[in-house]
Short mmCIF file of C-alpha atoms and ligand atoms in Angstrom, two decimals:
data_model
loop_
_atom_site.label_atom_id
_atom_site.label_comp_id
_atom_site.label_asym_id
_atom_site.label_seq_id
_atom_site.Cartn_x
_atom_site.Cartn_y
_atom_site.Cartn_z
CA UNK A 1 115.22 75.86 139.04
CA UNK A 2 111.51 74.98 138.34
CA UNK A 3 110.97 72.53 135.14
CA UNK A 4 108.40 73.38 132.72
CA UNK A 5 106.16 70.50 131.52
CA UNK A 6 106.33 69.09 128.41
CA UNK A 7 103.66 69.72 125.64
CA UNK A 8 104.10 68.45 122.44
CA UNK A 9 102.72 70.76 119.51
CA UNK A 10 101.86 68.16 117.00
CA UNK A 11 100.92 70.78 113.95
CA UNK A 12 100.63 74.55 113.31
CA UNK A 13 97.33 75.43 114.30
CA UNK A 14 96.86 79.03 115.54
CA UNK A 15 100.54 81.35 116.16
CA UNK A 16 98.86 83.12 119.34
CA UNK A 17 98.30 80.24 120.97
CA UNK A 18 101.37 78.24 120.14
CA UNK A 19 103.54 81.83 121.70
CA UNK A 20 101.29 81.39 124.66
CA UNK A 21 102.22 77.96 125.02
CA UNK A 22 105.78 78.38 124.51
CA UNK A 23 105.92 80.69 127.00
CA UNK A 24 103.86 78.26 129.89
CA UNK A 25 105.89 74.75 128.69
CA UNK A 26 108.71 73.27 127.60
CA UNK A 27 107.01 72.88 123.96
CA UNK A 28 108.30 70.01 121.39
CA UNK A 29 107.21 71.46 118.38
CA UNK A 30 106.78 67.87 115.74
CA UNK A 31 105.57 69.90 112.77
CA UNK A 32 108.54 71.76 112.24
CA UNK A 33 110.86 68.48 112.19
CA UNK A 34 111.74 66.34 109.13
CA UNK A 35 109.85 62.94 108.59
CA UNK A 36 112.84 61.21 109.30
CA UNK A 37 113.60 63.60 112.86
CA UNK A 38 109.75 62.90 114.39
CA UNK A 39 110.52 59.23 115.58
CA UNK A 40 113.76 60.54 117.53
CA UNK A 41 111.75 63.57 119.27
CA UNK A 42 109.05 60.97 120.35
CA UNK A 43 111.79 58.76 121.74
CA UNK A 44 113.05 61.50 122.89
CA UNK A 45 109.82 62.69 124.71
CA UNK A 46 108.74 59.05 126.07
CA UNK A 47 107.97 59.00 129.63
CA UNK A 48 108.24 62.83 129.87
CA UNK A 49 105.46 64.44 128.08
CA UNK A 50 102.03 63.84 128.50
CA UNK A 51 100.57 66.29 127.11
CA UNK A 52 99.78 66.90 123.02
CA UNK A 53 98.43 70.21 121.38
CA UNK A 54 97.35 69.80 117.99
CA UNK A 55 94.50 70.66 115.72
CA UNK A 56 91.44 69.35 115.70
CA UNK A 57 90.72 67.92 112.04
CA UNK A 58 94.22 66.83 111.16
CA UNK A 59 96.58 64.82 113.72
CA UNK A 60 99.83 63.17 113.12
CA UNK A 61 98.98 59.69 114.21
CA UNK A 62 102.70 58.64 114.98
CA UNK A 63 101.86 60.50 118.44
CA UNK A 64 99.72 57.67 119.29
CA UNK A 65 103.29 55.62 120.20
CA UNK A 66 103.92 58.05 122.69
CA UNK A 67 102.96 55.52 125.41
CA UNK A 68 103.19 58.27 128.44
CA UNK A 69 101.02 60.49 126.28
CA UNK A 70 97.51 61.24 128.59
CA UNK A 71 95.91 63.96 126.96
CA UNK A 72 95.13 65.00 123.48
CA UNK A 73 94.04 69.36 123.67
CA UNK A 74 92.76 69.67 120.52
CA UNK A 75 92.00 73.24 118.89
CA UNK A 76 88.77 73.11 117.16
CA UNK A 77 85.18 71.53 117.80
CA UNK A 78 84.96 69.30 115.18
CA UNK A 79 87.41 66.21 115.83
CA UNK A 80 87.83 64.07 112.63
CA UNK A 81 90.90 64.71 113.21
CA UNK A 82 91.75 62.49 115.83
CA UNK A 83 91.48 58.97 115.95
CA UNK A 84 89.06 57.65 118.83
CA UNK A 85 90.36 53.83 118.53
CA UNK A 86 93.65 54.87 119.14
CA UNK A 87 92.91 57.43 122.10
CA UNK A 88 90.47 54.61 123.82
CA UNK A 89 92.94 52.14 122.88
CA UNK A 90 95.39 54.00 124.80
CA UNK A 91 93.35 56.04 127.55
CA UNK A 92 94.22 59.47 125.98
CA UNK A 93 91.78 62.24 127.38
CA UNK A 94 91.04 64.18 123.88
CA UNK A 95 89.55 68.07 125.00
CA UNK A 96 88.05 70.25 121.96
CA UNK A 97 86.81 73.72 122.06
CA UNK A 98 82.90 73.69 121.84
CA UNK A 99 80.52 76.61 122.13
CA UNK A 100 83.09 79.55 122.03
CA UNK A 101 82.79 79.99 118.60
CA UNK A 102 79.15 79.30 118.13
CA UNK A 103 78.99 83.36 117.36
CA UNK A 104 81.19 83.29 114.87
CA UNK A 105 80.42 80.10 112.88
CA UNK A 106 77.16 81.15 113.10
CA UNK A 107 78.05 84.37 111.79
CA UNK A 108 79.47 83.49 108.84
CA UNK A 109 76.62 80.31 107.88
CA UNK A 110 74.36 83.09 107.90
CA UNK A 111 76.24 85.65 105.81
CA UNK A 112 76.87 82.55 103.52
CA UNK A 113 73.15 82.22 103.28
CA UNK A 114 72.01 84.95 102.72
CA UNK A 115 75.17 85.98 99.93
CA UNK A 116 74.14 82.64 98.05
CA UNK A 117 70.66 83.53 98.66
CA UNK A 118 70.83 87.45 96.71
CA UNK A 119 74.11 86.14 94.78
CA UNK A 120 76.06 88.74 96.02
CA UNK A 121 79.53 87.74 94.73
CA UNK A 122 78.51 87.67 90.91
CA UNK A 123 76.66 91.33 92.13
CA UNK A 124 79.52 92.68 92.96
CA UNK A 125 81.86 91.52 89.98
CA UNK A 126 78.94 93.03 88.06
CA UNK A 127 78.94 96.26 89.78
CA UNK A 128 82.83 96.53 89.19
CA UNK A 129 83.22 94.95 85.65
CA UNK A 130 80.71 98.18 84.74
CA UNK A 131 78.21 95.51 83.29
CA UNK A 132 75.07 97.33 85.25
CA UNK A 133 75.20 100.15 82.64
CA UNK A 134 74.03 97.30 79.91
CA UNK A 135 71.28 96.58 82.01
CA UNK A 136 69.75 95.56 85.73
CA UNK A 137 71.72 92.48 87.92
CA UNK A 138 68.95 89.54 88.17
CA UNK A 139 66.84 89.32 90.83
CA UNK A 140 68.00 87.00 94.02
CA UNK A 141 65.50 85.18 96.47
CA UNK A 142 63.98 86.51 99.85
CA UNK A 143 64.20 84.93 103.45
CA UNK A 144 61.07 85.63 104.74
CA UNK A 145 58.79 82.65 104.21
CA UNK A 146 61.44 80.05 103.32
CA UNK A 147 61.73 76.98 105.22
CA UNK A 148 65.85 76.83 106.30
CA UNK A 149 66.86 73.16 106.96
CA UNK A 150 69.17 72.41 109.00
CA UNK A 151 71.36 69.06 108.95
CA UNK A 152 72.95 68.34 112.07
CA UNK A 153 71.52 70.98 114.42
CA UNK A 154 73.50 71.31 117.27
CA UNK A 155 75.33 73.99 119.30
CA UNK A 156 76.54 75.75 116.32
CA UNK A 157 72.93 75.14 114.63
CA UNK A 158 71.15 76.33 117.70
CA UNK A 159 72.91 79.77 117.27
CA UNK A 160 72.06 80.19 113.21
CA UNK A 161 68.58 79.45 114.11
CA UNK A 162 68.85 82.49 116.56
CA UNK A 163 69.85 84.56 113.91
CA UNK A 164 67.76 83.46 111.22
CA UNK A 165 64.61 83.49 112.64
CA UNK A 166 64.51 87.18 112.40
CA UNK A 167 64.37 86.77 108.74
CA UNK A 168 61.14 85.32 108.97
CA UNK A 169 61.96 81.61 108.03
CA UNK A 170 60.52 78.60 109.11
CA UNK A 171 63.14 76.11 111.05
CA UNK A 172 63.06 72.18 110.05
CA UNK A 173 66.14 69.93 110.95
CA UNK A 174 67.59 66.55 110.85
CA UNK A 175 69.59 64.84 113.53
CA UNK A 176 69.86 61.22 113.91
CA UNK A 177 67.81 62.18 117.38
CA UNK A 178 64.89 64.64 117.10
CA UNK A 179 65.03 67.07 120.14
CA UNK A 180 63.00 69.00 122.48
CA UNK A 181 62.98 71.94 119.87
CA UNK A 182 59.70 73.96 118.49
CA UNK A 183 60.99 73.26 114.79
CA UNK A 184 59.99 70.60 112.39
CA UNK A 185 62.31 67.28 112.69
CA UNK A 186 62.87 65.24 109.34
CA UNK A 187 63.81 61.45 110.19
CA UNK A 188 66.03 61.29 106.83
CA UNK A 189 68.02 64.11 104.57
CA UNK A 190 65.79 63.44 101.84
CA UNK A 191 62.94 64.19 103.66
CA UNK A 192 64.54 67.75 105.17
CA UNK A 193 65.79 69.03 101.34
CA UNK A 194 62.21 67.79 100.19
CA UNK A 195 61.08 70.24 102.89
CA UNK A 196 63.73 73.09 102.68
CA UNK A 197 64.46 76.09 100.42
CA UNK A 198 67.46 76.14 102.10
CA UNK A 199 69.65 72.95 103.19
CA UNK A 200 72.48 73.92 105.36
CA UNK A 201 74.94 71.01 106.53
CA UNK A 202 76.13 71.45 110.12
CA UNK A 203 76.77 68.08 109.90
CA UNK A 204 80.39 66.92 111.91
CA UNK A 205 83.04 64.68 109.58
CA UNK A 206 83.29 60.90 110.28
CA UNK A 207 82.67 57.94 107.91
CA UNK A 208 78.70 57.99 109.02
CA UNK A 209 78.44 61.59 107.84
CA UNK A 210 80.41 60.68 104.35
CA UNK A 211 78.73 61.66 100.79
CA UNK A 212 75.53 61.75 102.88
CA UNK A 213 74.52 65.20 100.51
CA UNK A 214 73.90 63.17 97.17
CA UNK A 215 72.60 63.57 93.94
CA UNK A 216 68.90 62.17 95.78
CA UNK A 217 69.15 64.52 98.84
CA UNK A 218 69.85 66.91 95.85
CA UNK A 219 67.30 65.95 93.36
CA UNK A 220 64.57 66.62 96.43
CA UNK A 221 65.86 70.25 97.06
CA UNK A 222 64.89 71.07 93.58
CA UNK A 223 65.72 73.23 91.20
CA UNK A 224 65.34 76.77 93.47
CA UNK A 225 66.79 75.53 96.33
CA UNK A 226 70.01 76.42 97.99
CA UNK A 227 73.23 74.08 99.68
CA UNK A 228 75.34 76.06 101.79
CA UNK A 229 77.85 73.57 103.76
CA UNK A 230 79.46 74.86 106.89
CA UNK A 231 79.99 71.38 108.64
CA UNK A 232 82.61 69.50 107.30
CA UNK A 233 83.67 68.37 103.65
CA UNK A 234 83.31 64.59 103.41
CA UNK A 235 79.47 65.23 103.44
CA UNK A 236 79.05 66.09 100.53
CA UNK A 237 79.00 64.00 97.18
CA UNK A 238 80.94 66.52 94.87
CA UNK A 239 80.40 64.98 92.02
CA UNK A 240 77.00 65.03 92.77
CA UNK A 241 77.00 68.69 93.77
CA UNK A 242 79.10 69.69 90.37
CA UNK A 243 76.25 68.07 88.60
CA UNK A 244 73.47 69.44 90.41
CA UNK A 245 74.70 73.09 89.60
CA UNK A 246 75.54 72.86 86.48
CA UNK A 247 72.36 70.90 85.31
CA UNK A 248 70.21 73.62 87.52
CA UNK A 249 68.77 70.78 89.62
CA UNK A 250 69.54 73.32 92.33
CA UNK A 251 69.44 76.70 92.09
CA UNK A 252 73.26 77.69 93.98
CA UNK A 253 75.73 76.73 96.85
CA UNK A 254 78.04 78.15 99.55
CA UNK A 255 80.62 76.40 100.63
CA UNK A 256 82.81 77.06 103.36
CA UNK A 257 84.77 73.33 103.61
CA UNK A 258 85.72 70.70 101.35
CA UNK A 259 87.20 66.82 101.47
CA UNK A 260 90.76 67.36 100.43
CA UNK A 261 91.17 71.15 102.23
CA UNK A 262 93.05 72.78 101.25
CA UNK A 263 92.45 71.88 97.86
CA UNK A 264 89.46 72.45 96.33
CA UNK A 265 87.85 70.16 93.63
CA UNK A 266 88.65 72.05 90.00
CA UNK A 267 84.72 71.73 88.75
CA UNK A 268 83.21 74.39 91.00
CA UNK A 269 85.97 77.40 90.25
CA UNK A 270 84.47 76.37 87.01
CA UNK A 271 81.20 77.39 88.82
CA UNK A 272 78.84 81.03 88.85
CA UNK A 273 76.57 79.17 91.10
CA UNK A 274 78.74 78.86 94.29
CA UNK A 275 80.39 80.52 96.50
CA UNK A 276 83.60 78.94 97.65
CA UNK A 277 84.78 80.09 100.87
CA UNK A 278 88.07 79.07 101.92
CA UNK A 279 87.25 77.29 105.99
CA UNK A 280 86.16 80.69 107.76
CA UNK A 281 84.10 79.33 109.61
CA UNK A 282 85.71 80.12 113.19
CA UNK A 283 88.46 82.60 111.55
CA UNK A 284 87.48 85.74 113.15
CA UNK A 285 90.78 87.22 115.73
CA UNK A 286 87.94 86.67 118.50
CA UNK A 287 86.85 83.33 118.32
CA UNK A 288 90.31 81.51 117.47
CA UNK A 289 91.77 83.77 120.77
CA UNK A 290 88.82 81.91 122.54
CA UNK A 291 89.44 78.74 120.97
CA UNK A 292 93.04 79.57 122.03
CA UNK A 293 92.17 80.04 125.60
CA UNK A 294 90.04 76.61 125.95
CA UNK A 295 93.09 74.80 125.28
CA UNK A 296 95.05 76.15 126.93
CA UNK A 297 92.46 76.04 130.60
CA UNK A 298 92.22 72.52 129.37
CA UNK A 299 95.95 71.73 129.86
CA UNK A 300 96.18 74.37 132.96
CA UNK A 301 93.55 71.70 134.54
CA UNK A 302 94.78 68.80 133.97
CA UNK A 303 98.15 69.77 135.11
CA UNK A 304 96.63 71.37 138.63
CA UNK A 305 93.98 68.75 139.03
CA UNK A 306 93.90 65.83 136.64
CA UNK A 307 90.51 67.84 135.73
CA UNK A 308 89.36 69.05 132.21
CA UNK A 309 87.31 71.78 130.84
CA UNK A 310 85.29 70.03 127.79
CA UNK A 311 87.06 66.16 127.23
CA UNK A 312 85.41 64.96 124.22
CA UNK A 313 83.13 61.65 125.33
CA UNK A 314 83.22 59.67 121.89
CA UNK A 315 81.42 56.92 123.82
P1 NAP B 401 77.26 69.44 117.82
O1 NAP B 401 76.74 70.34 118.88
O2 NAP B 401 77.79 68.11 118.20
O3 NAP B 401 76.14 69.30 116.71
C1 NAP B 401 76.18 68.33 115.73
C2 NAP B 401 74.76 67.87 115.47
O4 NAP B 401 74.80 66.94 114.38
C3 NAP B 401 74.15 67.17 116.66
O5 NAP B 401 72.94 67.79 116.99
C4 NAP B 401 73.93 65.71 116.21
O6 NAP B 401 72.66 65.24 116.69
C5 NAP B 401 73.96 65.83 114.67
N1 NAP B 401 74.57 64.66 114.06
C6 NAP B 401 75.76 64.09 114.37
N2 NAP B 401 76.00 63.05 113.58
C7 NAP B 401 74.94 62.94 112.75
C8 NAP B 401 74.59 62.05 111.70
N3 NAP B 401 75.38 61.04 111.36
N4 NAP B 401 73.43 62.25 111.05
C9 NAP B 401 72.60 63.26 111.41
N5 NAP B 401 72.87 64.13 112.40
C10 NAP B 401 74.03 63.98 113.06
O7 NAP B 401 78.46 70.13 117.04
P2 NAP B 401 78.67 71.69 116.74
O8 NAP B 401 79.50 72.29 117.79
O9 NAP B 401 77.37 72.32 116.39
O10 NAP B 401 79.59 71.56 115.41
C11 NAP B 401 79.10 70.87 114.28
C12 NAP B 401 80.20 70.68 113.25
O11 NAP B 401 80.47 71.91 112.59
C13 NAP B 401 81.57 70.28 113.81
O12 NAP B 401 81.64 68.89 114.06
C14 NAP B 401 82.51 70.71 112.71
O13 NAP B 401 82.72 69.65 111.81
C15 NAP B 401 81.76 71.84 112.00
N6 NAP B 401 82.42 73.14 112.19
C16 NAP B 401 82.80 73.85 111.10
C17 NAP B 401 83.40 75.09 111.27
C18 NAP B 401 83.83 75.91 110.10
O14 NAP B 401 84.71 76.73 110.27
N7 NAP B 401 83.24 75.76 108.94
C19 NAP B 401 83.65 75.59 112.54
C20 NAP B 401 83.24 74.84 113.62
C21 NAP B 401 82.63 73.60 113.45
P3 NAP B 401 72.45 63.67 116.95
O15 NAP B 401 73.56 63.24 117.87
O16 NAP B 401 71.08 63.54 117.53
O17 NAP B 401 72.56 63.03 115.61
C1 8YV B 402 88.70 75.05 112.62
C2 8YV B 402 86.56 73.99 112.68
O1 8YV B 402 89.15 74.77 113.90
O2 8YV B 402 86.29 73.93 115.01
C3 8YV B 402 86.18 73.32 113.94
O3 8YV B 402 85.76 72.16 113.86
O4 8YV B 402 86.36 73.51 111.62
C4 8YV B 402 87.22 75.30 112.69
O5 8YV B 402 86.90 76.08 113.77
C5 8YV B 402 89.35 76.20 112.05
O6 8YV B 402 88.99 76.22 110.73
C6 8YV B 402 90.84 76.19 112.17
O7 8YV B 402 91.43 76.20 110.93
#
């Protein structure tokens, strides 16, 4: 009788890929126990699993006393969800899924644009409340010729600038590194909104990334510019933002995450100015099947070869 390895699957994070590791391991699924029944699973578990399969922005952090735990395969890119202290602490490998779903983040921070760009939600309530027979829906804003800043321009970034460039926008971008890229690099986020029509936050979570969107970084987009957020929540200042739209020191938003998800603060439902989008980002059947497959050749290698496919170097 062969034995199956042990994987703990520390919270729900995509059905196909928890069957297809049910099927390859002896899974311990910890999300589906009681508070009070984790501890005796981990006990359970110590010395024989050491291997964990959880999300990428949320963990459970009593995994971290799983002292034979070696690797962390976490589904997602962005990993706020995990906490580097304890992993480096304890010389857990932590593996995300980067680049596969480029595509289809970049997909949708471009549809986000360009819908809070030509206000295409409030067009289509318009166009179905029977309102257009009182009179014309107001005009939106073009691409071509806007400057589209990016904050945080990185793999994801590097594929919305693909796309958008056929739209005949200029490219500027802040990173806390400028890089070897023909677009115009701002050293601050006051300085990129300043120089965008368009400020889109790629940014990754992470206390240095938190409330970085304020009411100045605001103030300097102006009162026709644009904030679409596709990076993570805790960059923006909501508060902030609320005030922003309502006082039309910016024109509209997109949103596609938020700090508290999956909650979303009351003030912009309140909102005909944004467009909330409930974390699509990556939720195409596609790209979470690819995101899917990354963890689980990230497991597959460690297992045959103490090797991994894309381990996470917080250093
Ligand atoms: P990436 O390749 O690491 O790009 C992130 C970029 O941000 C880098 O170029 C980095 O450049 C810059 N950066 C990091 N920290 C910064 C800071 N404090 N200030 C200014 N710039 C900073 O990551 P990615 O794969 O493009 O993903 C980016 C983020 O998108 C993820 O972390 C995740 O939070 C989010 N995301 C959202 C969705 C969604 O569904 N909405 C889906 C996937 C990912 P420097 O190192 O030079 O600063
Ligand atoms: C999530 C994401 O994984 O990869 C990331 O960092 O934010 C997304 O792809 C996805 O939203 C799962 O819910």
């Amino acid at each position: 009788m062969t034995t199956k390895p042990n994987v703990l699957v520390v919270n729900d994070f995509h059905p196909e890929t928890l069957e297809k590791l049910d099927f390859f391991y002896q899974t311990h699924h910890l999300w589906r126990l009681d508070d009070a029944e984790k501890p005796e699973l981990l006990a359970a578990l110590e010395g024989h699993c050491e291997i964990a399969a959880s999300a990428s922005w949320m963990c459970d952090p009593r995994i971290y006393d799983l002292d034979s735990l070696k690797l962390i395969a976490a589904f997602g890119v962005g990993v706020d969800g995990i906490d580097f202290a304890a992993t480096g602490r304890k010389q857990i490998k932590v593996t995300n899924t980067p680049d596969v779903l480029n595509d289809g983040v970049a997909d949708l921070a471009l549809t986000l644009i360009l819908s809070t760009m030509r206000n295409l939600v409030n067009a289509d309530h318009f166009s179905r409340s029977g309102a257009w027979t009182a009179g014309p829906f107001p005009f939106g804003s073009s691409m071509a010729g806007k400057t589209l800043g990016i904050a945080g321009l990185g793999r994801i970034g590097e594929a919305i600038v693909q796309r958008a460039l056929p739209f005949k926008v200029n490219i500027a971008y802040h990173n806390r590194r400028p890089k070897k890229l023909p677009h115009s690099y701002y050293p601050t986020l006051e300085a990129l909104a300043e120089a965008s029509d368009i400020l889109l936050c790629m940014l990754p979570g992470g206390e240095e990334t938190d409330n970085v969107i304020n009411a100045a970084v605001l103030e300097k987009l102006g009162p026709e510019g644009v904030f679409v957020n596709v990076g993570r929540g805790n960059a923006v200042d909501d508060s902030a933002l609320v005030h922003a739209l309502e006082a039309g020191k910016i024109r509209a938003a997109g949103l596609d995450v938020y700090k508290n998800e999956p909650s979303i603060p009351e003030a912009y439902t309140a909102l005909n100015n944004v467009i909330l989008l409930p974390h699509v980002g990556s939720a195409t059947v596609e790209t979470r099947r690819e995101m899917g497959n990354l963890v689980m050749q990230n497991i597959a290698r460690y297992l045959c070869d103490n090797t991994l496919m894309t381990e996470v170097d917080e250093g």
